[in-house]
């Protein structure tokens, strides 16, 4: 019952009215033009569901409610797998979000599985963007912090900064997250010169 309540609060109360035209029986079309239009309409509805579920999950993570984020992110993963395929690069941000939410709930083993899925897809994707690789390294860095492996976290966050810089430029706001997480580690280690330098950079 508690899982159903969490699921309802997280996502189903938002998408219930959208599920019937997507999951229900599809109309029978008599012409190729109508069939094509029907497929395009179904795809638009699925993409709307994915976007809503993903933004809802991200909102819960930002609000510090990782448990509520998981059902919404799982819905985004389910429909994205159907639309794009289970090995598609479009699934990487969802896996990273699930890893972050799982880490936030203390389920590190599950978080590691989601990160492995994201890493595997990126490794299988030729010419994967530096922006997406940056997000992966940030996710791995945050996971390493949760594990208490600060040296490994610094390695991944340095890669995050490098890749974000390559994609967006040295003074872009996208780079600031990596700097901030590194600064927090140095602050925790009482390395104040390094921490203050990075905070100033942020």
Short mmCIF file of C-alpha atoms in Angstrom, two decimals:
data_model
loop_
_atom_site.label_atom_id
_atom_site.label_comp_id
_atom_site.label_asym_id
_atom_site.label_seq_id
_atom_site.Cartn_x
_atom_site.Cartn_y
_atom_site.Cartn_z
CA UNK A 1 0.00 0.00 0.00
CA UNK A 2 2.83 2.40 0.85
CA UNK A 3 4.47 1.68 -2.53
CA UNK A 4 1.19 2.34 -4.33
CA UNK A 5 0.76 5.62 -2.44
CA UNK A 6 4.32 6.71 -3.29
CA UNK A 7 3.77 5.73 -6.92
CA UNK A 8 0.51 7.69 -7.06
CA UNK A 9 2.03 10.82 -5.48
CA UNK A 10 5.16 10.58 -7.60
CA UNK A 11 3.80 10.15 -11.09
CA UNK A 12 0.51 8.36 -11.68
CA UNK A 13 -1.64 11.24 -10.47
CA UNK A 14 0.05 13.35 -13.17
CA UNK A 15 -0.01 10.90 -16.09
CA UNK A 16 -3.10 8.74 -15.47
CA UNK A 17 -5.18 10.63 -18.06
CA UNK A 18 -2.34 10.30 -20.60
CA UNK A 19 -1.91 6.54 -20.24
CA UNK A 20 -5.20 5.39 -21.80
CA UNK A 21 -4.50 6.71 -25.35
CA UNK A 22 -0.96 5.29 -25.16
CA UNK A 23 -1.55 1.91 -23.53
CA UNK A 24 -5.11 1.28 -24.70
CA UNK A 25 -6.03 -0.42 -27.98
CA UNK A 26 -5.00 1.61 -30.98
CA UNK A 27 -7.61 2.44 -33.65
CA UNK A 28 -7.62 0.49 -36.90
CA UNK A 29 -6.69 2.71 -39.83
CA UNK A 30 -7.79 1.98 -43.40
CA UNK A 31 -5.25 4.04 -45.35
CA UNK A 32 -1.46 4.29 -45.25
CA UNK A 33 -1.75 8.05 -44.65
CA UNK A 34 -4.01 7.50 -41.62
CA UNK A 35 -1.71 4.77 -40.27
CA UNK A 36 1.29 7.09 -40.57
CA UNK A 37 -0.60 9.91 -38.87
CA UNK A 38 -1.70 7.53 -36.09
CA UNK A 39 1.89 6.38 -35.48
CA UNK A 40 3.12 9.98 -35.36
CA UNK A 41 0.36 10.90 -32.91
CA UNK A 42 1.21 7.91 -30.67
CA UNK A 43 4.91 8.84 -30.74
CA UNK A 44 4.12 12.45 -29.74
CA UNK A 45 2.01 11.20 -26.83
CA UNK A 46 4.77 8.82 -25.69
CA UNK A 47 7.36 11.60 -25.91
CA UNK A 48 5.08 13.89 -23.86
CA UNK A 49 4.78 11.17 -21.21
CA UNK A 50 8.56 10.73 -21.12
CA UNK A 51 9.17 14.48 -20.78
CA UNK A 52 6.56 14.83 -18.01
CA UNK A 53 7.82 11.80 -16.07
CA UNK A 54 11.45 12.90 -16.38
CA UNK A 55 10.81 16.50 -15.32
CA UNK A 56 8.67 15.28 -12.40
CA UNK A 57 11.44 12.93 -11.25
CA UNK A 58 14.07 15.68 -11.59
CA UNK A 59 11.87 18.03 -9.56
CA UNK A 60 11.63 15.53 -6.71
CA UNK A 61 15.42 15.05 -6.70
CA UNK A 62 15.97 18.81 -6.59
CA UNK A 63 13.46 19.05 -3.72
CA UNK A 64 15.40 16.44 -1.75
CA UNK A 65 12.73 13.74 -2.19
CA UNK A 66 14.63 10.91 -3.89
CA UNK A 67 12.13 8.20 -2.91
CA UNK A 68 9.31 10.00 -4.74
CA UNK A 69 11.56 10.53 -7.77
CA UNK A 70 12.12 6.82 -8.45
CA UNK A 71 8.62 5.81 -9.69
CA UNK A 72 8.51 8.80 -12.04
CA UNK A 73 11.99 8.04 -13.40
CA UNK A 74 11.06 4.38 -13.88
CA UNK A 75 8.04 5.43 -15.97
CA UNK A 76 10.33 7.63 -18.09
CA UNK A 77 12.69 4.66 -18.50
CA UNK A 78 9.85 2.32 -19.47
CA UNK A 79 8.46 4.53 -22.21
CA UNK A 80 11.91 5.63 -23.43
CA UNK A 81 12.90 1.98 -23.85
CA UNK A 82 9.76 1.39 -25.92
CA UNK A 83 10.27 4.48 -28.09
CA UNK A 84 14.06 4.57 -28.52
CA UNK A 85 15.21 1.02 -27.69
CA UNK A 86 16.88 -0.39 -24.59
CA UNK A 87 20.40 0.51 -25.73
CA UNK A 88 19.62 4.05 -26.82
CA UNK A 89 21.69 7.00 -25.65
CA UNK A 90 18.41 8.77 -24.76
CA UNK A 91 18.17 6.46 -21.75
CA UNK A 92 21.46 7.67 -20.21
CA UNK A 93 20.06 10.80 -18.45
CA UNK A 94 17.26 8.65 -16.98
CA UNK A 95 19.72 6.03 -15.67
CA UNK A 96 21.82 8.83 -14.14
CA UNK A 97 18.74 10.30 -12.48
CA UNK A 98 17.75 6.87 -11.13
CA UNK A 99 21.30 6.42 -9.81
CA UNK A 100 21.17 9.81 -8.06
CA UNK A 101 17.75 9.03 -6.52
CA UNK A 102 18.85 5.54 -5.44
CA UNK A 103 21.98 7.00 -3.85
CA UNK A 104 19.78 9.52 -2.04
CA UNK A 105 17.69 6.70 -0.56
CA UNK A 106 20.80 4.78 0.50
CA UNK A 107 20.43 2.01 -2.09
CA UNK A 108 24.01 2.16 -3.36
CA UNK A 109 23.99 -1.28 -4.98
CA UNK A 110 20.99 -0.31 -7.12
CA UNK A 111 22.62 3.03 -7.92
CA UNK A 112 25.75 1.20 -9.10
CA UNK A 113 23.63 -0.91 -11.47
CA UNK A 114 22.02 2.17 -13.02
CA UNK A 115 25.43 3.83 -13.44
CA UNK A 116 26.78 0.67 -15.09
CA UNK A 117 23.87 0.71 -17.55
CA UNK A 118 24.56 4.37 -18.41
CA UNK A 119 28.29 3.71 -18.76
CA UNK A 120 27.71 0.68 -21.00
CA UNK A 121 25.44 2.64 -23.36
CA UNK A 122 27.98 5.47 -23.64
CA UNK A 123 30.79 3.00 -24.34
CA UNK A 124 28.66 1.45 -27.11
CA UNK A 125 27.84 4.83 -28.67
CA UNK A 126 30.43 6.11 -31.15
CA UNK A 127 30.93 9.89 -31.09
CA UNK A 128 28.95 10.28 -27.86
CA UNK A 129 28.77 13.96 -26.94
CA UNK A 130 31.18 15.38 -24.38
CA UNK A 131 28.16 16.85 -22.57
CA UNK A 132 26.66 13.41 -21.92
CA UNK A 133 30.04 11.96 -20.92
CA UNK A 134 30.41 14.89 -18.52
CA UNK A 135 27.07 14.01 -16.90
CA UNK A 136 28.17 10.39 -16.54
CA UNK A 137 31.39 11.39 -14.77
CA UNK A 138 29.43 13.72 -12.48
CA UNK A 139 27.10 10.85 -11.59
CA UNK A 140 30.07 8.56 -10.94
CA UNK A 141 31.70 11.30 -8.85
CA UNK A 142 28.62 11.80 -6.68
CA UNK A 143 28.31 8.05 -6.24
CA UNK A 144 31.97 7.83 -5.17
CA UNK A 145 31.33 10.59 -2.60
CA UNK A 146 28.40 8.56 -1.20
CA UNK A 147 30.70 5.54 -0.97
CA UNK A 148 33.32 7.64 0.83
CA UNK A 149 35.88 7.17 -1.95
CA UNK A 150 36.94 10.81 -2.28
CA UNK A 151 40.01 10.23 -4.47
CA UNK A 152 37.88 8.38 -7.02
CA UNK A 153 35.27 11.13 -6.75
CA UNK A 154 37.87 13.82 -7.53
CA UNK A 155 39.03 11.81 -10.56
CA UNK A 156 35.50 11.63 -11.99
CA UNK A 157 34.67 15.25 -11.16
CA UNK A 158 37.89 16.42 -12.84
CA UNK A 159 36.77 14.51 -15.95
CA UNK A 160 33.34 16.12 -15.60
CA UNK A 161 34.94 19.60 -15.61
CA UNK A 162 37.24 18.75 -18.54
CA UNK A 163 34.44 17.37 -20.71
CA UNK A 164 31.99 20.16 -19.82
CA UNK A 165 34.68 22.71 -20.68
CA UNK A 166 35.30 21.00 -24.03
CA UNK A 167 31.59 21.09 -24.83
CA UNK A 168 30.48 24.46 -23.41
CA UNK A 169 33.62 26.57 -22.82
CA UNK A 170 35.78 27.40 -19.82
CA UNK A 171 33.48 29.96 -18.17
CA UNK A 172 30.16 28.25 -18.89
CA UNK A 173 27.66 27.64 -16.11
CA UNK A 174 27.60 23.92 -17.03
CA UNK A 175 31.16 23.60 -15.66
CA UNK A 176 30.28 25.08 -12.26
CA UNK A 177 28.64 21.92 -10.88
CA UNK A 178 31.86 19.90 -11.21
CA UNK A 179 33.87 22.69 -9.56
CA UNK A 180 31.35 22.96 -6.73
CA UNK A 181 31.43 19.24 -5.94
CA UNK A 182 35.24 19.23 -6.02
CA UNK A 183 35.33 22.28 -3.73
CA UNK A 184 33.04 20.53 -1.26
CA UNK A 185 35.42 17.54 -1.15
CA UNK A 186 38.46 19.77 -0.52
CA UNK A 187 36.48 21.62 2.16
CA UNK A 188 35.65 18.28 3.81
CA UNK A 189 39.36 17.36 3.67
CA UNK A 190 40.22 20.74 5.26
CA UNK A 191 42.23 21.77 2.15
CA UNK A 192 40.92 25.31 2.36
CA UNK A 193 43.15 26.94 -0.27
CA UNK A 194 41.97 24.51 -2.97
CA UNK A 195 38.36 24.70 -1.75
CA UNK A 196 38.26 28.53 -1.68
CA UNK A 197 39.88 28.72 -5.12
CA UNK A 198 37.21 26.46 -6.60
CA UNK A 199 34.37 28.22 -4.76
CA UNK A 200 35.66 31.50 -6.25
CA UNK A 201 35.68 29.87 -9.70
CA UNK A 202 32.06 28.78 -9.23
#
